[in-house]
Coordinates of N, CA, C and O in Angstrom, one line a residue:
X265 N -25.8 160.0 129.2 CA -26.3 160.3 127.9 C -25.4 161.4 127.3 O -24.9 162.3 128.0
X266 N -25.1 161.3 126.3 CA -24.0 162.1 125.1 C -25.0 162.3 123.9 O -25.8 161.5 123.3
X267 N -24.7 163.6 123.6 CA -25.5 163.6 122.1 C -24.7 164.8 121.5 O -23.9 165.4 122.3
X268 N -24.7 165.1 120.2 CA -24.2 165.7 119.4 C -24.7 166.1 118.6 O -25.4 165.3 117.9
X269 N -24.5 168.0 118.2 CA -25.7 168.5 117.7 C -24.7 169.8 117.0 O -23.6 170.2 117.4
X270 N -25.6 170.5 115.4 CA -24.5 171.3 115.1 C -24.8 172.5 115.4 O -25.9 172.8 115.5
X271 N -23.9 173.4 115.6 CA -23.4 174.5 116.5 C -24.3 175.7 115.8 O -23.8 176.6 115.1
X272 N -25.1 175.6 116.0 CA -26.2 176.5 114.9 C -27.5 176.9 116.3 O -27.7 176.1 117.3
X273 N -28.2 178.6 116.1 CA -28.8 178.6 117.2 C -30.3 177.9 117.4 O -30.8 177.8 118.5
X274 N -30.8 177.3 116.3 CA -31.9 176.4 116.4 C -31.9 175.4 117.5 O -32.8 175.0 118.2
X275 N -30.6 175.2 117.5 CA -30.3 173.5 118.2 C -29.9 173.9 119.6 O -29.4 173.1 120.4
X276 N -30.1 175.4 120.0 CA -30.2 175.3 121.2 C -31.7 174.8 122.2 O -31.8 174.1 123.1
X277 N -32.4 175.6 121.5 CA -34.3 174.7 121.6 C -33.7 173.4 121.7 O -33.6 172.9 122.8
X278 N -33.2 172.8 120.8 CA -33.2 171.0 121.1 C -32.4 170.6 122.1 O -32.5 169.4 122.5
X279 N -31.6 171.4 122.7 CA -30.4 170.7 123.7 C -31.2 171.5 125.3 O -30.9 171.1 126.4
X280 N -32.1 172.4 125.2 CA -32.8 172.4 126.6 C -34.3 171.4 126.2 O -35.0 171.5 127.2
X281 N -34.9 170.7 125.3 CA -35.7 170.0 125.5 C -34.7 168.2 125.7 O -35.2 167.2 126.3
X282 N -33.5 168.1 125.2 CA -33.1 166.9 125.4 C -32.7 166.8 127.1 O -32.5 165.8 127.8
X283 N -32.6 168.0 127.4 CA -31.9 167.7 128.9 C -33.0 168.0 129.9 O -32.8 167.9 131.1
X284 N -34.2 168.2 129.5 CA -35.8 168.2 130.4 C -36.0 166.7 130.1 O -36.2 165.9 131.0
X285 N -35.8 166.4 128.9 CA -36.4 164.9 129.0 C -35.8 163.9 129.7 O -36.4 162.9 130.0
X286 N -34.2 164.2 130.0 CA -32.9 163.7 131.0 C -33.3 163.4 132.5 O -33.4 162.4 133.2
X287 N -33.7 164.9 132.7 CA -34.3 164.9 133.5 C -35.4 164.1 134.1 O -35.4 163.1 134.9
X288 N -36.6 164.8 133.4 CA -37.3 163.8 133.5 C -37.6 162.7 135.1 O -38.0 162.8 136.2
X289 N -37.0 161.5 134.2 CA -36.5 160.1 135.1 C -36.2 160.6 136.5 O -36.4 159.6 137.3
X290 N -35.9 161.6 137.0 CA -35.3 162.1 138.2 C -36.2 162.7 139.1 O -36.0 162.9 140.3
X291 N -37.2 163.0 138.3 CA -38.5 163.6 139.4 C -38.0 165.0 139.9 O -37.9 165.1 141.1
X292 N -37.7 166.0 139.0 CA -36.9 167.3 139.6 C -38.2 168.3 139.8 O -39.2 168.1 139.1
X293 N -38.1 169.6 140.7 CA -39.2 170.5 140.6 C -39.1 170.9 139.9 O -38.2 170.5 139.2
X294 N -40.1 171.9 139.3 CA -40.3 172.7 138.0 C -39.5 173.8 138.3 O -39.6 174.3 137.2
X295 N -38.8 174.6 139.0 CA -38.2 175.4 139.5 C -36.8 174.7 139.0 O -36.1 175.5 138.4
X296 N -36.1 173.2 139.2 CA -34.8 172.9 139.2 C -34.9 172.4 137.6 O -33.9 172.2 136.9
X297 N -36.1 172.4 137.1 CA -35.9 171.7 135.6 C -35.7 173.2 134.8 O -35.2 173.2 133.7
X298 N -36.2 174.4 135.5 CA -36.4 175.4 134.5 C -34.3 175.9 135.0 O -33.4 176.1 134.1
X299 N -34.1 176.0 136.3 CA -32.7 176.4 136.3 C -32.0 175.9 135.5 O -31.3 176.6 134.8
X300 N -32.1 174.2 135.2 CA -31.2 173.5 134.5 C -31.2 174.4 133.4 O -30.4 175.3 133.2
X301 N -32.5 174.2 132.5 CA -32.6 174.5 130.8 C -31.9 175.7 130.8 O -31.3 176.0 129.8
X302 N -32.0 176.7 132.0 CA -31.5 178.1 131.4 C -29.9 178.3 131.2 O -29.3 178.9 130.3
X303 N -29.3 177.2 132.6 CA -28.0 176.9 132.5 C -26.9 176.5 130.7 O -26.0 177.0 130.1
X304 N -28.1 175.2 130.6 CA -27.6 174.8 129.6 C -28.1 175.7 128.4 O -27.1 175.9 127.6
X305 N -28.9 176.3 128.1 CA -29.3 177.4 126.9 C -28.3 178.9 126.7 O -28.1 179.7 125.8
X306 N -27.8 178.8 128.4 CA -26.3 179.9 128.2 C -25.0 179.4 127.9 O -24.2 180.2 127.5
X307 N -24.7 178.0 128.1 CA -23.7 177.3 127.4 C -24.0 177.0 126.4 O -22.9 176.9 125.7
X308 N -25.0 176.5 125.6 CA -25.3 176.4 124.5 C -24.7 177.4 123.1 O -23.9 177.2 122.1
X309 N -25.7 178.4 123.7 CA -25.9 179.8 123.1 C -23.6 180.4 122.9 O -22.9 180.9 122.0
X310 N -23.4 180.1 124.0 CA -21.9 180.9 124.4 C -21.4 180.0 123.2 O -21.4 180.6 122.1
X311 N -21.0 178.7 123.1 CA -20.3 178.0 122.0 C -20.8 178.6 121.1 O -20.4 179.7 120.7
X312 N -22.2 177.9 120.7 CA -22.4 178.6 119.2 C -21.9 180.2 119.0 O -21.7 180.2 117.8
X313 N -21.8 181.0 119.3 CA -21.4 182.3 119.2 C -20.2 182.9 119.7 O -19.9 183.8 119.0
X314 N -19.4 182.3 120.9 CA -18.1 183.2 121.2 C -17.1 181.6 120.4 O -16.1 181.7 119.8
X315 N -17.7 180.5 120.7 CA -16.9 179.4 120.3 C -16.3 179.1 118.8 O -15.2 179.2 118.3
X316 N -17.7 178.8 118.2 CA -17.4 179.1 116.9 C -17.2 180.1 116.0 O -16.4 179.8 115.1
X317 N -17.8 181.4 116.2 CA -18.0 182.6 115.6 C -18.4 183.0 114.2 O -17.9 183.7 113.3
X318 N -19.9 182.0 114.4 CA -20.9 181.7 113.0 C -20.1 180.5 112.0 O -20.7 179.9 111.1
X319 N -18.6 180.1 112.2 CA -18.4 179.0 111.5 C -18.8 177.6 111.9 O -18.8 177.2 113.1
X320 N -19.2 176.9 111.1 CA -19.8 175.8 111.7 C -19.1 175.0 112.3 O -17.9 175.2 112.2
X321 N -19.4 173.8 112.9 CA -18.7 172.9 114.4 C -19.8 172.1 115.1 O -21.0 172.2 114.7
X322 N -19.6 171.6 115.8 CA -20.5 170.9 116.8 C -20.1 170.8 118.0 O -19.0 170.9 118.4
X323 N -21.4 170.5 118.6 CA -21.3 171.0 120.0 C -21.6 169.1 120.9 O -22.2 168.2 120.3
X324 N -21.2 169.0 122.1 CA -21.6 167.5 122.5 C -21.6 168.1 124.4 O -21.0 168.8 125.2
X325 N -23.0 167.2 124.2 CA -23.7 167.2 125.6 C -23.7 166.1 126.3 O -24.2 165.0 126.0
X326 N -23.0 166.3 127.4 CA -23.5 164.8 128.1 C -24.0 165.4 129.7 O -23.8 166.4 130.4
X327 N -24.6 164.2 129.8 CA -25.4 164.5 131.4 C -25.2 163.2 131.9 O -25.2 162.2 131.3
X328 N -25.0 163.4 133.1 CA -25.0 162.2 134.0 C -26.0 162.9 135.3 O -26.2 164.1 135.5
X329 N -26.4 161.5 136.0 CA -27.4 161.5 137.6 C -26.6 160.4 137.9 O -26.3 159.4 137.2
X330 N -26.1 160.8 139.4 CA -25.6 159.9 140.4 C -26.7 160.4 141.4 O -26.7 161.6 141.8
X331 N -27.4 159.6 141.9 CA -28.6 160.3 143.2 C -29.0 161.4 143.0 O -29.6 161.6 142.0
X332 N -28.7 162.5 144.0 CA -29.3 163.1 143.4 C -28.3 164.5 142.6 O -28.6 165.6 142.2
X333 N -27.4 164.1 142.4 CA -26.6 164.9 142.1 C -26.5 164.8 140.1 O -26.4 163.8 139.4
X334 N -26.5 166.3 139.6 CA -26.8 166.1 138.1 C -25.8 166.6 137.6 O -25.4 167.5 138.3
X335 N -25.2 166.5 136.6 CA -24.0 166.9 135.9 C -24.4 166.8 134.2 O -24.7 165.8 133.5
X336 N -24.0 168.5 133.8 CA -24.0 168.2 132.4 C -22.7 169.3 131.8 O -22.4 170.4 132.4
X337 N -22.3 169.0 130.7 CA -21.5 169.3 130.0 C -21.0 169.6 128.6 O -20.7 168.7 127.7
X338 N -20.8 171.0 128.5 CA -21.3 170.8 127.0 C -19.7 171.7 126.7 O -19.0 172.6 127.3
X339 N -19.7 171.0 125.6 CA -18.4 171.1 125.0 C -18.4 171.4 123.5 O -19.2 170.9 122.7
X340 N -17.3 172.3 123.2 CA -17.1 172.7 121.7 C -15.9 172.5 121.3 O -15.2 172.6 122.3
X341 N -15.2 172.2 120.3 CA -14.0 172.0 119.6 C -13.9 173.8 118.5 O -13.5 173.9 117.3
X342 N -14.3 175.2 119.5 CA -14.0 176.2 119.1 C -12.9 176.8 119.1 O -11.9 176.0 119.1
X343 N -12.6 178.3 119.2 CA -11.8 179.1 119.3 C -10.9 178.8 120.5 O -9.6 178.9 120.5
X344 N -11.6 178.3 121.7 CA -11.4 178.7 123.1 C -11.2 180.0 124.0 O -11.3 181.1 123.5
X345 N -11.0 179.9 125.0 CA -10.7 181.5 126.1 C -9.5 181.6 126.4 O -8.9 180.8 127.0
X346 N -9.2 182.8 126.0 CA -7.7 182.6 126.6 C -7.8 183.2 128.0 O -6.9 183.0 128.7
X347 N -8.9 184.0 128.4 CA -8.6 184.4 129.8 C -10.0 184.1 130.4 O -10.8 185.0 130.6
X348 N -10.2 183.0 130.8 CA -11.3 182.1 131.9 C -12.0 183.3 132.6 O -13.0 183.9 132.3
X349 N -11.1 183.3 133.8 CA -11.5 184.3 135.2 C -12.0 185.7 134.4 O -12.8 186.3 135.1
X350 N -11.8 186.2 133.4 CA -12.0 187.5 132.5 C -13.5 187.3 132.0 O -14.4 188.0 132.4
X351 N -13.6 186.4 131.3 CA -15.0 185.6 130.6 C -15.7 185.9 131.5 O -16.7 186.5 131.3
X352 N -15.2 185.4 132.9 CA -16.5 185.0 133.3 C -17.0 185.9 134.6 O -17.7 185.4 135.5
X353 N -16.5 187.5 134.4 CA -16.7 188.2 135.2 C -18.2 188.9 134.3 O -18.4 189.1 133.0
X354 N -19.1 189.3 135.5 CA -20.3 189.8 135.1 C -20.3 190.8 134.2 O -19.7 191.9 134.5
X355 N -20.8 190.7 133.1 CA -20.9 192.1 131.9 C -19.6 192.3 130.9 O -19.5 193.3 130.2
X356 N -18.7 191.2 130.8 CA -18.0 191.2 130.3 C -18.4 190.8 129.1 O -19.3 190.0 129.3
X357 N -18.1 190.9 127.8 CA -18.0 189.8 126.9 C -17.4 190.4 125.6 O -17.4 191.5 125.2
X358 N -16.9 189.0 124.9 CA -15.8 189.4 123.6 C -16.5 190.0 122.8 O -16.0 190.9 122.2
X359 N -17.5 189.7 122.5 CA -18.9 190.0 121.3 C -19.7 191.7 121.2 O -20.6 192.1 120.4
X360 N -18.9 192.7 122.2 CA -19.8 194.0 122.4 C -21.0 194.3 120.6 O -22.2 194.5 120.5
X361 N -20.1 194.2 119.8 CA -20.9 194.3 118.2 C -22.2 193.5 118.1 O -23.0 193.7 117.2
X362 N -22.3 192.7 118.8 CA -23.2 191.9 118.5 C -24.7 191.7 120.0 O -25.6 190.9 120.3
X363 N -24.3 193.0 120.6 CA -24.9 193.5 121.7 C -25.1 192.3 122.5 O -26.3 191.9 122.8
X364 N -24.2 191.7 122.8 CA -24.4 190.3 123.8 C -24.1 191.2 125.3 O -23.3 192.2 125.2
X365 N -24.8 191.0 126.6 CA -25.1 190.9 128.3 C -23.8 191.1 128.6 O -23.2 192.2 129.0
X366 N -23.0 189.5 128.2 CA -21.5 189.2 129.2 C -22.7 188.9 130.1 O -23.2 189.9 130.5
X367 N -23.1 188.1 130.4 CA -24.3 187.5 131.6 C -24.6 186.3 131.3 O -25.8 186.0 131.3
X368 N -23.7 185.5 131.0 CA -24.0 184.1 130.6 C -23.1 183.4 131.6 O -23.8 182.5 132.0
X369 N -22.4 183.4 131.9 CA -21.6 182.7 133.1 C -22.2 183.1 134.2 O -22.2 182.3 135.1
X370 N -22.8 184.3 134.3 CA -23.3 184.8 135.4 C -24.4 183.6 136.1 O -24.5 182.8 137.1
X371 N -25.3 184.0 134.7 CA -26.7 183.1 134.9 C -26.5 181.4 135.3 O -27.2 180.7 136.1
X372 N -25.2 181.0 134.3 CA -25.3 179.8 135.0 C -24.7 179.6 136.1 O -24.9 178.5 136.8
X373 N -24.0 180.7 136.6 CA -23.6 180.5 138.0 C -24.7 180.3 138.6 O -24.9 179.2 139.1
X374 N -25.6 181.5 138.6 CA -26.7 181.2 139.6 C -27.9 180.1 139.4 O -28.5 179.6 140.4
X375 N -28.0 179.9 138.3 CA -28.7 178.2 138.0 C -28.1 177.7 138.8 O -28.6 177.4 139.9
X376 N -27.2 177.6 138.6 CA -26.4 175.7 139.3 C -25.6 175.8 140.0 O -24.8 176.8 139.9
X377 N -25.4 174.7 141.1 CA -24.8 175.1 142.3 C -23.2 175.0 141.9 O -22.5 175.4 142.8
X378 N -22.5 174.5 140.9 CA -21.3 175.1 140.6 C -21.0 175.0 139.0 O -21.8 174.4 138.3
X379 N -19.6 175.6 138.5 CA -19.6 175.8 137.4 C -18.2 176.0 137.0 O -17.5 176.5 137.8
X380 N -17.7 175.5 135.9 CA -16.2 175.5 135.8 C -16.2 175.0 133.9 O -16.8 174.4 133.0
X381 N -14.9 175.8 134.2 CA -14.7 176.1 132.6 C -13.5 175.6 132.3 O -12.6 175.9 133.2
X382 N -13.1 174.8 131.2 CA -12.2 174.5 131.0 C -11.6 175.2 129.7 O -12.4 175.6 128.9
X383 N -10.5 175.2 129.4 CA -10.4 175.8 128.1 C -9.2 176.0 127.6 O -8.3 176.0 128.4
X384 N -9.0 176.1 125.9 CA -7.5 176.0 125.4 C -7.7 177.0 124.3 O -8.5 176.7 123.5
X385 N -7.3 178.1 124.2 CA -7.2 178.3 122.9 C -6.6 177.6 121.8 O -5.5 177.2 121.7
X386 N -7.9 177.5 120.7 CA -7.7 176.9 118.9 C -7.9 175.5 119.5 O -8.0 174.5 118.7
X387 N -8.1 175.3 120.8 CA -8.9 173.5 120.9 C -9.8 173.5 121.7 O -9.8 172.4 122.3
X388 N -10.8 174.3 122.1 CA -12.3 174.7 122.7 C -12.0 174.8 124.0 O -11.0 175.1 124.6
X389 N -13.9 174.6 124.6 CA -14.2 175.2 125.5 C -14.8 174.2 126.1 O -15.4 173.8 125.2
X390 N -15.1 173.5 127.1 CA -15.9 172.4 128.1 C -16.4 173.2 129.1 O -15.6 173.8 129.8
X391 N -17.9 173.5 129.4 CA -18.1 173.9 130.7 C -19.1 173.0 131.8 O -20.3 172.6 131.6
X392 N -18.6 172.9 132.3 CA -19.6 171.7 133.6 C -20.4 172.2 134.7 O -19.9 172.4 135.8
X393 N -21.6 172.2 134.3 CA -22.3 172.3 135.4 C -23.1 171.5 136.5 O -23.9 170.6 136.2
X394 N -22.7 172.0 137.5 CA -23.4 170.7 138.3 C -24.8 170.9 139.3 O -24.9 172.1 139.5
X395 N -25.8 170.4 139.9 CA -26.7 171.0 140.6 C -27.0 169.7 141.2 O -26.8 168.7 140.6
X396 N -27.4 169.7 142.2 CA -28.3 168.8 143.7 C -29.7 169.2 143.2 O -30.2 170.4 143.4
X397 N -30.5 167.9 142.5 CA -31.6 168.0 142.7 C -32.7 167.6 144.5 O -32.3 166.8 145.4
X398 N -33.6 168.3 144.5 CA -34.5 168.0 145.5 C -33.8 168.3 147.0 O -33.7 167.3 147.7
X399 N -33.3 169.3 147.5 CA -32.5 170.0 148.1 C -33.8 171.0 149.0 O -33.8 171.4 150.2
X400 N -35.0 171.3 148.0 CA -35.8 172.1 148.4 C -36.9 170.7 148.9 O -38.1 171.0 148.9
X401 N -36.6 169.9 149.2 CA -37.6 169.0 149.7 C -36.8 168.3 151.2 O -37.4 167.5 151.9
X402 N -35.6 168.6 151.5 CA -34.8 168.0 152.3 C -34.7 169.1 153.5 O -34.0 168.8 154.5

């Protein structure tokens, strides 16, 4: 599933209710459906705000399920990172004026069992996250 949505903070509400209903079909605990949303609501949130930087753009989600393995990825056509490994150290972040954590890589680190960032400066940001649903029933 792919969807595309504009880079505005409303439409983060919409991209953790589209990826619960993704879900869904998968039969995940309420524990792995709440990791996901938080996952995806800190990549969300990061484009709209470090990606674009209030200019508008859009953002595209896609998720896949292979068994039980879940993958989603959300991607922006922003600014990009020029320093990855920097980003995504705890309490970092480019935004201090705007009193942002730097706890957003953090958090999806620990949602999901892994996480990786792709990135260019002046041609965006992709970040992928992946998780093993039903792990806590095996």
């Amino acid at each position: 599933m792919t969807v595309t949505f504009d880079a505005i903070s409303q439409n983060e509400a919409v991209a953790r209710m589209v990826v619960a209903a993704f879900l869904t079909n998968f039969n995940p605990t309420m524990d792995e459906m709440t990791d996901v949303k938080t996952a995806v609501s800190e990549a969300v949130t990061n484009a709209i705000i470090h990606g674009y930087d209030g200019k508008e753009g859009r953002i595209q989600m896609t998720c896949q399920q292979k068994s039980k393995d879940f993958t989603v990825a959300i991607q922006d056509k922003g600014r990009g990172i020029s320093d990855v490994k920097k980003a995504m150290e705890p309490f970092y972040t480019s935004r201090p004026e705007l009193e942002r954590s730097g706890m957003g890589f953090a958090f999806m680190e620990a949602f999901m069992d892994d996480v990786e960032v792709i990135s260019q400066v002046d041609v965006g940001t992709t970040v992928i996250m992946r998780k093993r649903l039903g792990d806590a029933d095996t």
